[in-house]
Each structure stands twice: as structure tokens, then as C-alpha cells.
Short mmCIF file of C-alpha atoms in Angstrom, two decimals:
data_model
loop_
_atom_site.label_atom_id
_atom_site.label_comp_id
_atom_site.label_asym_id
_atom_site.label_seq_id
_atom_site.Cartn_x
_atom_site.Cartn_y
_atom_site.Cartn_z
CA VAL A 1 93.46 64.05 79.45
CA VAL A 2 96.98 65.53 78.87
CA THR A 3 99.56 63.63 81.06
CA VAL A 4 102.86 65.71 81.88
CA THR A 5 105.75 63.98 83.66
CA ASN A 6 108.14 66.11 84.90
CA PRO A 7 108.77 69.48 83.46
CA PRO A 8 111.14 69.91 80.59
CA LYS A 9 114.21 71.54 81.41
CA SER A 10 114.07 75.38 81.11
CA PRO A 11 116.93 78.04 82.27
CA ARG A 12 113.82 79.78 84.02
CA THR A 13 112.77 76.87 85.69
CA GLU A 14 115.90 75.71 86.90
CA LEU A 15 117.09 76.58 90.88
CA ARG A 16 120.11 77.51 91.02
CA ARG A 17 120.00 78.64 94.66
CA LEU A 18 119.37 76.02 97.32
CA PRO A 19 118.86 73.13 94.69
CA ASP A 20 118.03 70.78 97.47
CA LYS A 21 114.57 72.59 97.70
CA ALA A 22 113.73 72.23 94.05
CA SER A 23 111.37 69.55 93.12
CA ALA A 24 110.73 68.43 89.49
CA ASP A 25 108.26 65.92 90.91
CA LEU A 26 104.76 66.61 89.16
CA ALA A 27 103.07 64.87 92.49
CA ASP A 28 104.85 67.83 94.68
CA LEU A 29 103.33 70.40 92.09
CA HIS A 30 99.82 68.99 92.42
CA ALA A 31 99.97 68.50 96.28
CA VAL A 32 101.19 72.43 96.25
CA LEU A 33 98.38 73.79 93.90
CA ASP A 34 95.67 71.57 95.39
CA ALA A 35 96.26 72.77 99.06
CA GLY A 36 96.24 76.26 98.02
CA ARG A 37 93.32 78.88 97.32
CA VAL A 38 94.61 82.02 95.81
CA ALA A 39 97.50 82.25 93.16
CA HIS A 40 99.10 85.60 92.06
CA VAL A 41 99.52 86.39 88.24
CA ALA A 42 101.66 88.24 87.50
CA PHE A 43 101.55 89.67 83.60
CA ALA A 44 103.08 92.84 81.57
CA THR A 45 100.65 95.36 80.52
CA ASP A 46 101.25 99.18 78.74
CA GLU A 47 101.12 100.68 82.38
CA GLY A 48 103.80 97.62 83.89
CA ILE A 49 103.85 94.62 85.54
CA PHE A 50 100.50 93.60 87.34
CA ASN A 51 100.56 90.87 90.18
CA ILE A 52 96.83 90.19 90.92
CA PRO A 53 95.59 87.80 93.47
CA VAL A 54 92.79 85.31 92.06
CA ALA A 55 91.06 82.01 93.03
CA TYR A 56 92.13 79.07 91.26
CA ALA A 57 91.48 75.30 90.70
CA ARG A 58 93.73 72.39 89.30
CA ASP A 59 91.63 70.76 86.94
CA GLY A 60 94.35 67.72 85.75
CA ASP A 61 96.80 69.28 84.28
CA ARG A 62 95.60 72.91 83.94
CA LEU A 63 94.99 75.57 86.16
CA LEU A 64 91.28 77.18 85.79
CA ILE A 65 91.00 80.76 87.18
CA HIS A 66 87.86 82.82 85.91
CA GLY A 67 86.50 86.84 86.19
CA SER A 68 84.51 89.26 84.75
CA THR A 69 84.01 89.79 80.95
CA GLY A 70 84.40 93.41 81.96
CA SER A 71 87.32 93.38 83.66
CA ARG A 72 90.42 94.85 81.60
CA LEU A 73 92.85 93.03 83.75
CA PHE A 74 91.16 89.37 82.77
CA ARG A 75 90.64 90.43 78.97
CA THR A 76 94.70 91.21 78.69
CA LEU A 77 95.06 87.94 80.19
CA ALA A 78 93.09 85.99 77.84
CA SER A 79 94.55 87.86 74.75
CA GLY A 80 97.72 85.96 74.42
CA THR A 81 100.29 87.60 77.17
CA THR A 82 102.24 85.42 79.02
CA ALA A 83 101.76 85.11 82.62
CA THR A 84 103.74 83.92 85.81
CA VAL A 85 101.63 82.44 88.25
CA SER A 86 102.74 81.98 91.90
CA VAL A 87 101.03 79.75 94.82
CA THR A 88 102.60 79.85 98.14
CA LEU A 89 101.71 77.82 101.34
CA LEU A 90 103.24 79.11 104.70
CA HIS A 91 103.90 76.18 106.91
CA GLY A 92 105.91 77.48 110.04
CA LEU A 93 108.42 79.75 111.67
CA VAL A 94 111.94 77.95 111.81
CA LEU A 95 113.40 79.28 114.96
CA ALA A 96 117.11 79.00 114.47
CA ARG A 97 119.88 79.84 117.39
CA SER A 98 120.59 82.94 115.01
CA ALA A 99 118.98 85.39 113.09
CA PHE A 100 120.43 84.34 109.95
CA GLU A 101 119.56 80.72 110.20
CA SER A 102 115.90 81.50 111.15
CA SER A 103 113.27 81.01 107.74
CA MET A 104 110.19 79.73 107.33
CA GLN A 105 108.59 76.35 106.29
CA TYR A 106 107.00 76.81 103.49
CA ARG A 107 105.79 74.90 99.69
CA SER A 108 106.12 77.20 96.53
CA ALA A 109 104.86 76.59 92.89
CA MET A 110 105.69 78.89 89.84
CA VAL A 111 103.68 78.09 86.70
CA PHE A 112 104.61 80.16 83.30
CA GLY A 113 102.55 80.00 80.47
CA SER A 114 99.96 81.78 78.29
CA PRO A 115 96.37 81.85 79.65
CA SER A 116 93.99 80.60 77.14
CA LEU A 117 90.04 81.51 77.20
CA VAL A 118 87.92 78.12 77.90
CA SER A 119 85.27 77.98 75.12
CA GLU A 120 81.67 78.56 75.62
CA ASP A 121 80.84 74.53 75.30
CA GLN A 122 83.52 73.99 77.77
CA MET A 123 82.93 76.42 80.37
CA LEU A 124 80.06 74.61 82.27
CA THR A 125 82.56 71.90 83.00
CA ALA A 126 85.35 74.41 83.89
CA LEU A 127 83.26 76.34 86.42
CA ARG A 128 81.63 73.12 88.14
CA ALA A 129 85.38 71.79 88.08
CA MET A 130 86.16 75.12 90.17
CA VAL A 131 83.48 74.83 92.54
CA ASP A 132 84.10 71.04 92.97
CA THR A 133 87.19 71.88 93.88
CA TRP A 134 86.49 75.09 96.39
CA MET A 135 83.29 73.78 97.66
CA PRO A 136 82.74 69.85 97.54
CA SER A 137 79.48 68.28 97.26
CA ARG A 138 78.03 72.34 96.58
CA TRP A 139 77.39 72.26 93.10
CA ASP A 140 74.45 69.89 93.29
CA ASP A 141 72.16 72.40 95.81
CA LEU A 142 72.88 75.59 93.19
CA ARG A 143 70.69 76.33 90.68
CA PRO A 144 72.39 76.33 87.25
CA PRO A 145 73.73 79.44 85.92
CA THR A 146 72.14 81.34 83.78
CA LYS A 147 72.89 82.30 80.46
CA ARG A 148 73.28 86.15 81.64
CA GLU A 149 75.97 84.98 84.12
CA LEU A 150 77.46 82.73 81.66
CA ALA A 151 77.99 85.81 79.32
CA ALA A 152 79.58 87.91 82.05
CA THR A 153 82.12 85.07 83.09
CA MET A 154 85.10 84.42 81.47
CA VAL A 155 87.18 81.26 82.52
CA LEU A 156 90.63 80.71 81.55
CA GLU A 157 93.13 77.50 81.58
CA LEU A 158 96.68 77.51 82.08
CA PRO A 159 98.18 74.33 81.18
CA LEU A 160 100.77 72.82 83.64
CA LEU A 161 103.95 72.42 81.17
CA GLU A 162 106.60 75.09 82.52
CA TRP A 163 107.16 75.23 86.29
CA SER A 164 109.19 74.97 89.05
CA VAL A 165 108.38 73.78 92.67
CA LYS A 166 110.34 74.86 96.08
CA LEU A 167 110.01 72.85 99.31
CA SER A 168 111.73 74.21 102.37
CA MET A 169 110.08 71.90 105.38
CA ARG A 170 113.06 71.79 107.69
CA ASP A 171 113.84 71.89 110.90
CA PRO A 172 116.50 74.66 112.22
CA GLU A 173 119.86 73.91 110.83
CA ASP A 174 122.26 76.01 113.36
CA PRO A 175 126.04 75.22 112.74
CA PRO A 176 127.86 73.28 115.07
CA GLU A 177 129.36 76.32 117.09
CA ASP A 178 125.77 77.86 117.48
CA LEU A 179 124.31 74.51 119.18
CA ASP A 180 125.45 75.87 122.52
CA GLU A 181 123.84 79.38 122.22
CA PRO A 182 121.51 79.60 125.21
CA VAL A 183 118.53 79.60 123.44
CA TRP A 184 115.37 77.79 122.23
CA ALA A 185 114.96 76.56 118.51
CA GLY A 186 112.66 74.79 116.85
CA VAL A 187 109.40 75.19 114.54
CA LEU A 188 106.62 77.23 115.36
CA PRO A 189 103.80 75.72 112.88
CA ILE A 190 101.45 77.58 111.34
CA GLU A 191 97.69 75.89 110.87
CA ARG A 192 95.13 76.93 108.61
CA ARG A 193 91.23 75.82 109.01
CA TYR A 194 87.83 76.81 108.80
CA GLY A 195 86.27 78.46 111.75
CA ASN A 196 82.31 78.21 112.19
CA PRO A 197 79.97 78.97 109.45
CA ILE A 198 78.18 82.39 109.99
CA PRO A 199 74.63 82.45 108.62
CA ALA A 200 73.73 85.29 105.88
CA PRO A 201 71.71 88.22 107.53
CA ASP A 202 69.39 87.50 104.89
CA LEU A 203 69.23 83.94 105.62
CA ARG A 204 65.39 82.32 105.74
CA ASP A 205 65.33 80.65 108.91
CA ASP A 206 64.65 77.11 107.57
CA HIS A 207 67.81 76.04 105.79
CA GLU A 208 70.49 74.19 107.78
CA VAL A 209 73.93 74.19 107.81
CA PRO A 210 74.71 71.57 105.02
CA ARG A 211 76.43 68.60 106.25
CA TYR A 212 79.34 68.60 103.46
CA LEU A 213 80.75 71.54 105.21
CA GLY A 214 82.28 69.44 107.83
CA ASP A 215 83.93 67.60 105.23
CA TRP A 216 85.95 70.85 104.12
CA SER A 217 89.45 71.12 104.73
CA ILE A 218 91.72 74.31 104.14
CA VAL B 1 110.62 109.12 108.87
CA VAL B 2 108.61 110.38 105.50
CA THR B 3 104.89 110.43 105.85
CA VAL B 4 102.75 109.23 103.05
CA THR B 5 98.99 109.77 103.05
CA ASN B 6 96.99 108.95 100.31
CA PRO B 7 98.86 107.59 97.27
CA PRO B 8 98.65 110.01 94.39
CA LYS B 9 96.64 108.83 91.60
CA SER B 10 97.81 107.12 88.97
CA PRO B 11 96.16 105.02 86.01
CA ARG B 12 97.26 101.44 87.45
CA THR B 13 96.32 102.16 90.86
CA GLU B 14 92.95 103.15 90.26
CA LEU B 15 90.49 99.97 90.39
CA ARG B 16 88.03 100.18 87.45
CA ARG B 17 85.99 97.17 88.58
CA LEU B 18 84.01 97.12 91.94
CA PRO B 19 85.36 100.05 92.76
CA ASP B 20 83.18 99.82 96.35
CA LYS B 21 86.29 97.33 97.23
CA ALA B 22 89.32 99.78 96.90
CA SER B 23 90.36 101.71 99.68
CA ALA B 24 93.02 104.67 99.37
CA ASP B 25 93.18 104.77 103.09
CA LEU B 26 96.90 104.35 104.16
CA ALA B 27 95.72 102.74 107.13
CA ASP B 28 94.22 99.95 105.51
CA LEU B 29 97.12 99.47 103.60
CA HIS B 30 99.35 99.28 106.50
CA ALA B 31 96.85 96.72 108.25
CA VAL B 32 97.03 94.39 105.23
CA LEU B 33 100.86 94.49 105.02
CA ASP B 34 101.41 93.90 108.74
CA ALA B 35 98.87 90.90 108.46
CA GLY B 36 100.75 89.13 106.33
CA ARG B 37 103.98 87.58 105.84
CA VAL B 38 104.86 86.62 102.56
CA ALA B 39 104.86 88.50 99.38
CA HIS B 40 105.02 87.93 96.00
CA VAL B 41 107.27 90.11 94.14
CA ALA B 42 107.04 90.13 90.70
CA PHE B 43 109.68 91.65 88.02
CA ALA B 44 110.91 91.02 84.94
CA THR B 45 114.35 89.57 83.78
CA ASP B 46 115.75 88.33 80.36
CA GLU B 47 113.99 84.84 80.89
CA GLY B 48 110.48 86.46 81.05
CA ILE B 49 108.76 87.88 84.40
CA PHE B 50 109.05 85.96 87.76
CA ASN B 51 107.06 86.01 90.50
CA ILE B 52 108.76 84.98 93.81
CA PRO B 53 107.59 84.51 97.21
CA VAL B 54 109.85 86.52 99.93
CA ALA B 55 109.39 87.18 103.47
CA TYR B 56 108.75 90.56 104.17
CA ALA B 57 108.20 93.16 106.85
CA ARG B 58 106.57 96.73 107.14
CA ASP B 59 109.07 99.28 108.92
CA GLY B 60 106.97 102.70 108.74
CA ASP B 61 106.68 103.62 105.09
CA ARG B 62 108.63 101.05 103.29
CA LEU B 63 108.85 97.29 102.68
CA LEU B 64 111.84 95.26 103.47
CA ILE B 65 112.83 92.12 102.18
CA HIS B 66 116.21 90.26 102.34
CA GLY B 67 118.09 87.36 100.49
CA SER B 68 121.14 85.96 99.94
CA THR B 69 123.93 88.46 97.89
CA GLY B 70 124.18 85.11 95.67
CA SER B 71 120.83 84.89 94.56
CA ARG B 72 120.93 86.46 90.72
CA LEU B 73 117.02 87.17 91.54
CA PHE B 74 118.06 89.40 94.30
CA ARG B 75 120.47 91.04 92.31
CA THR B 76 118.24 91.64 89.86
CA LEU B 77 115.93 93.17 92.18
CA ALA B 78 118.69 95.39 93.48
CA SER B 79 119.61 96.46 90.30
CA GLY B 80 117.26 99.34 89.56
CA THR B 81 114.39 97.05 88.20
CA THR B 82 110.72 97.95 88.86
CA ALA B 83 108.72 95.44 90.60
CA THR B 84 105.41 94.76 91.96
CA VAL B 85 104.81 93.24 94.83
CA SER B 86 101.11 91.85 96.10
CA VAL B 87 100.44 90.50 99.44
CA THR B 88 96.74 88.68 99.81
CA LEU B 89 94.86 87.56 103.10
CA LEU B 90 92.26 85.13 102.87
CA HIS B 91 89.53 85.67 105.17
CA GLY B 92 86.73 83.46 104.22
CA LEU B 93 84.48 81.30 101.63
CA VAL B 94 81.62 83.65 100.90
CA LEU B 95 78.47 81.28 100.19
CA ALA B 96 76.30 82.72 98.28
CA ARG B 97 72.48 80.76 96.98
CA SER B 98 74.14 80.74 93.30
CA ALA B 99 77.77 79.86 91.80
CA PHE B 100 77.85 83.11 90.36
CA GLU B 101 77.72 85.16 93.34
CA SER B 102 79.75 83.03 95.49
CA SER B 103 82.96 84.46 96.39
CA MET B 104 85.77 84.87 98.54
CA GLN B 105 86.58 87.30 101.81
CA TYR B 106 89.77 88.46 101.19
CA ARG B 107 92.44 91.73 101.73
CA SER B 108 94.90 92.55 99.36
CA ALA B 109 97.58 95.34 98.59
CA MET B 110 99.59 95.95 95.51
CA VAL B 111 102.87 97.99 95.66
CA PHE B 112 104.45 99.34 92.84
CA GLY B 113 108.26 100.44 92.97
CA SER B 114 111.57 100.09 92.58
CA PRO B 115 113.52 98.30 95.26
CA SER B 116 116.96 99.68 96.24
CA LEU B 117 119.54 98.21 98.63
CA VAL B 118 119.96 99.06 102.23
CA SER B 119 123.42 100.07 102.77
CA GLU B 120 125.83 98.56 105.21
CA ASP B 121 125.31 100.71 107.73
CA GLN B 122 122.07 100.53 107.73
CA MET B 123 121.60 96.70 107.54
CA LEU B 124 121.71 95.91 111.37
CA THR B 125 118.58 98.09 111.72
CA ALA B 126 116.86 96.86 108.87
CA LEU B 127 117.40 93.10 109.96
CA ARG B 128 116.21 93.90 113.32
CA ALA B 129 113.09 95.54 112.34
CA MET B 130 112.40 92.10 110.16
CA VAL B 131 113.12 90.05 113.03
CA ASP B 132 111.15 92.40 115.52
CA THR B 133 108.07 91.82 112.91
CA TRP B 134 108.44 88.44 112.48
CA MET B 135 109.27 86.89 115.90
CA PRO B 136 108.62 90.15 118.35
CA SER B 137 111.36 89.82 121.36
CA ARG B 138 113.57 87.21 119.77
CA TRP B 139 116.42 89.64 118.73
CA ASP B 140 117.83 90.04 122.23
CA ASP B 141 117.89 86.38 122.68
CA LEU B 142 120.22 85.65 119.42
CA ARG B 143 123.54 86.38 119.28
CA PRO B 144 124.45 89.07 117.06
CA PRO B 145 124.91 88.62 113.44
CA THR B 146 128.65 88.25 112.39
CA LYS B 147 130.23 90.12 109.54
CA ARG B 148 130.20 87.00 107.42
CA GLU B 149 126.55 86.68 107.67
CA LEU B 150 126.12 90.64 106.84
CA ALA B 151 128.15 90.12 103.69
CA ALA B 152 126.15 87.55 102.61
CA THR B 153 123.24 89.14 103.26
CA MET B 154 121.35 91.65 101.02
CA VAL B 155 118.34 93.84 102.37
CA LEU B 156 116.24 95.54 99.76
CA GLU B 157 113.81 98.31 100.59
CA LEU B 158 110.95 99.22 98.79
CA PRO B 159 108.84 102.67 99.44
CA LEU B 160 105.15 102.91 100.18
CA LEU B 161 104.28 105.15 97.41
CA GLU B 162 102.43 103.90 94.43
CA TRP B 163 99.87 100.71 95.88
CA SER B 164 96.41 100.14 95.64
CA VAL B 165 94.66 97.98 98.45
CA LYS B 166 91.17 95.87 97.85
CA LEU B 167 89.06 94.79 100.87
CA SER B 168 86.08 92.14 100.22
CA MET B 169 84.64 91.28 103.59
CA ARG B 170 81.21 91.32 102.40
CA ASP B 171 78.38 88.79 103.09
CA PRO B 172 76.96 87.14 100.25
CA GLU B 173 74.98 89.48 98.13
CA ASP B 174 72.08 87.56 96.04
CA PRO B 175 69.45 88.74 94.27
CA PRO B 176 66.26 89.07 95.55
CA GLU B 177 64.89 86.58 92.99
CA ASP B 178 67.25 84.05 94.69
CA LEU B 179 66.77 84.32 98.23
CA ASP B 180 64.06 81.88 98.08
CA GLU B 181 66.48 79.13 96.71
CA PRO B 182 66.47 75.92 99.21
CA VAL B 183 69.96 76.18 100.00
CA TRP B 184 72.07 77.45 102.77
CA ALA B 185 73.90 80.60 102.39
CA GLY B 186 76.62 82.44 104.71
CA VAL B 187 80.21 82.64 104.99
CA LEU B 188 82.85 80.14 106.36
CA PRO B 189 85.97 82.26 108.09
CA ILE B 190 89.17 80.94 107.29
CA GLU B 191 91.57 81.39 110.43
CA ARG B 192 95.05 80.91 110.63
CA ARG B 193 97.34 80.59 113.74
CA TYR B 194 100.14 79.29 115.31
CA GLY B 195 100.24 75.75 116.61
CA ASN B 196 102.22 74.01 119.30
CA PRO B 197 106.02 74.97 119.20
CA ILE B 198 108.22 71.83 118.18
CA PRO B 199 111.81 71.66 119.62
CA ALA B 200 114.63 71.32 117.14
CA PRO B 201 115.74 67.43 117.07
CA ASP B 202 119.30 69.05 118.19
CA LEU B 203 117.97 71.16 120.92
CA ARG B 204 119.98 70.94 124.43
CA ASP B 205 117.29 69.96 126.81
CA ASP B 206 118.12 72.70 129.31
CA HIS B 207 115.97 75.30 127.04
CA GLU B 208 113.02 76.27 127.75
CA VAL B 209 110.48 77.45 125.00
CA PRO B 210 110.28 81.34 125.24
CA ARG B 211 107.71 82.87 126.69
CA TYR B 212 107.05 85.55 124.24
CA LEU B 213 106.13 82.88 121.79
CA GLY B 214 102.79 82.89 123.32
CA ASP B 215 102.23 86.46 122.74
CA TRP B 216 102.97 85.81 118.87
CA SER B 217 99.79 85.68 116.50
CA ILE B 218 99.37 85.52 112.55
#
């Protein structure tokens, strides 16, 4: 396990605007990445920049993503290209007394790097780490992946080495002259949660909803 | 108003994998964009590719984003660069009988184009369109933007001309040989909603929560 503390200074991870919103704390990076599920992965190709949504998991000091060996975009990502991976969590609307001061509460992370292919002998460990992140306790309920399935899957890892984090969880910050405006101000929180599980139409009727689903949160 | 129907064929908007998930229907594009609030905007700079989260609004056949005139990233975006803007909505976990078939329910859109600066005389209209999208009915409760505020704000528009949409809202699709696996399968929906409004700490106590907040959804 590589232990990465604060990121090395780099021109592109240094926030020049609103520096009070930046965090160089690795714990903040981990918190943002652990709360998200989908990242947007931007990378250049011959056809321009793509920006694809992928499910990801943080496993220690790396991000894991996976895709099909038949996907040209994943093959491009695995070929040594650099990528910029962003995760954003929207937590609320900030309703100030003016449009200008109104904003959103959010946390976001941007990671720069070159994804590399996880080797065949490490693939099962990486796949398990992803399933354990997205669907804790489920791995043992599922049959093991087949050789054919593993051969059809590409797992990529991106080290958490060069990154930036922005945290904006503030109340409205109206200037003093706006405080007498005749309007309510505050925060409207945005909540995300799992709803009730919906059985598959082809489910055999003797399988109950697993108890571990009740422990999952998002 | 420019009416754009289906997108012109372009190599980068044509989905080569899982084509059953692609949609060329403008109504689907609009539905995805209207349900989202944050887009990830990827673009190349001298320092590599950035991929920044921005609040956006769809206004007819364009996307609107705004930022500070002091932001180097917004200045780069306004300078004629091309950008790839992605919006993804995560709707559920698809719990199949195997890790391989497990996936997520989502809708996503990717828009390619060159953002341009909204001219000064069109800025107020564009800002109002954004406020009306994010906070319906609130515009009339807020004092008008000042000249200083307008001068500090940059509004960019991106025409919805070259785009792709992916829709993946399926049930688990396990192969027949997995249907007897002794495990529950189905979909765990992900719900997003507004919580209870939280008054600003500096709120004067004679302002009630506006009724229109009860009509907002996310």
C-alpha cells in the first residue's frame, strides 16, 4: 500500500479562484470519492475530447474503473493516454438575497493521471474491491466470475497522485446591504438515498431481499 | 429559435458499443439535460485537460453556464476552445445474479461544441433563464443584478448541435443458466429530492419560507 499524503504542488491542482474552497487534505479527497459512484473521465482521442461517465471505486490510493475489452474508448484509456477524472456531489441550493450570491453546496474532486491496465492475476482482487464498494456483502452471494467473463473485462487503475478538491458547503454570504432585502434566504439541501428494492421480473419466488441491502447507503 | 431535430451523424456521437442504449431522440436529450443540474465540462489547456463541474441550464437549443470574469478557466472556455460537456443521472443499481451482469441504471448526455460568450445586452435574459431553471419563481423575489455584478459575470452558451445520449434503464439481464442461482436479483432505485429548507443564520425573522419552494423538484 502506497501512502500518499498531501498532493505535490502542481500548477493545475492549485486553485487560483476562491482558494478558501480548496482542500489539500487527503481525507477530504477520500471522503468525496467514497461518497460518489459515477466519475466523468475526460481524455483526448483523434476525434476530440471524450468525457465519459463510469462507475468507479476507490481502493486505497487508486481509483478503479472497468469496461469491456471490446470498447474502443476503454482501449484508448488503457493505451497510456492521460485522463482527467472528476467526481462531483451536489448537496444543496444556496438561496441568497440576490441572484449573484446564490450558488450551490457541493464537493468535487479532479484527478489527473494515466490509467493503467490491472494485470490478469490482480483482476479478481480489483473486481472484488469494486463490488465490495458498490454492493457491500454481495460478493459472497454471487457465483465467481467465469474465465470468459474475465477475458471480456478490462480493469484500469488510476493512482491518486495529482488531484485537487473543492469544498463549498457554505451558507448564503450576502453583503450587509442586502440583509434587509424582503426575501427568505437559506439552504435547500439535496438528499440522495436508495428507494425500495424492485424484484427482477424473472426472479424465482423463493429468494428474499438480502438483509445487507438495508445497510447500504448512497 | 433554432429547431434542431436529430443530431447530424458524426463519428464521435455514434455509439459503437451497446447501440441499443443510444438514443437519437432530441426529446431524450432534453429530458436528461432538464433533470440534471451539474455538468462536467472538459477542455484542453496548456496544462492538460481540465474537467470542471458547472451548474448549467438548458434554454431551448442551447446550454447556459456562467462564471466569474476573473476565472482563467472560464476565460479559456470563452476563447473559442472546444469543450465536451457531460451530464449523467444515476437512477439505480442493477443487482444481477453475477458480478458480470450487475450494472447501473443511468441516463447520460455528451455535448460537443465551442462555447461562446453571451453578449452584454443578452446577459440579463440568459441569467433569468438560469434562475428560472434552478429556482423557479424566485427571480421576481430578488433585487435586479447590479451593473457591477453583471460586469463580474461571464455567461457562455453552447448550442445543442452535436451530441449523444445513452439510456440504460433495464432490469437485470442474466443469461438463462444463471436464473437458478440462489440469490435475489432486481433493481435498487436511487432517489434524489430536496430536504427541508434551512434558514440562513443571518436571516431576519420576519421572512417566511416562500411557497414556491414546495413546487421545486430535483
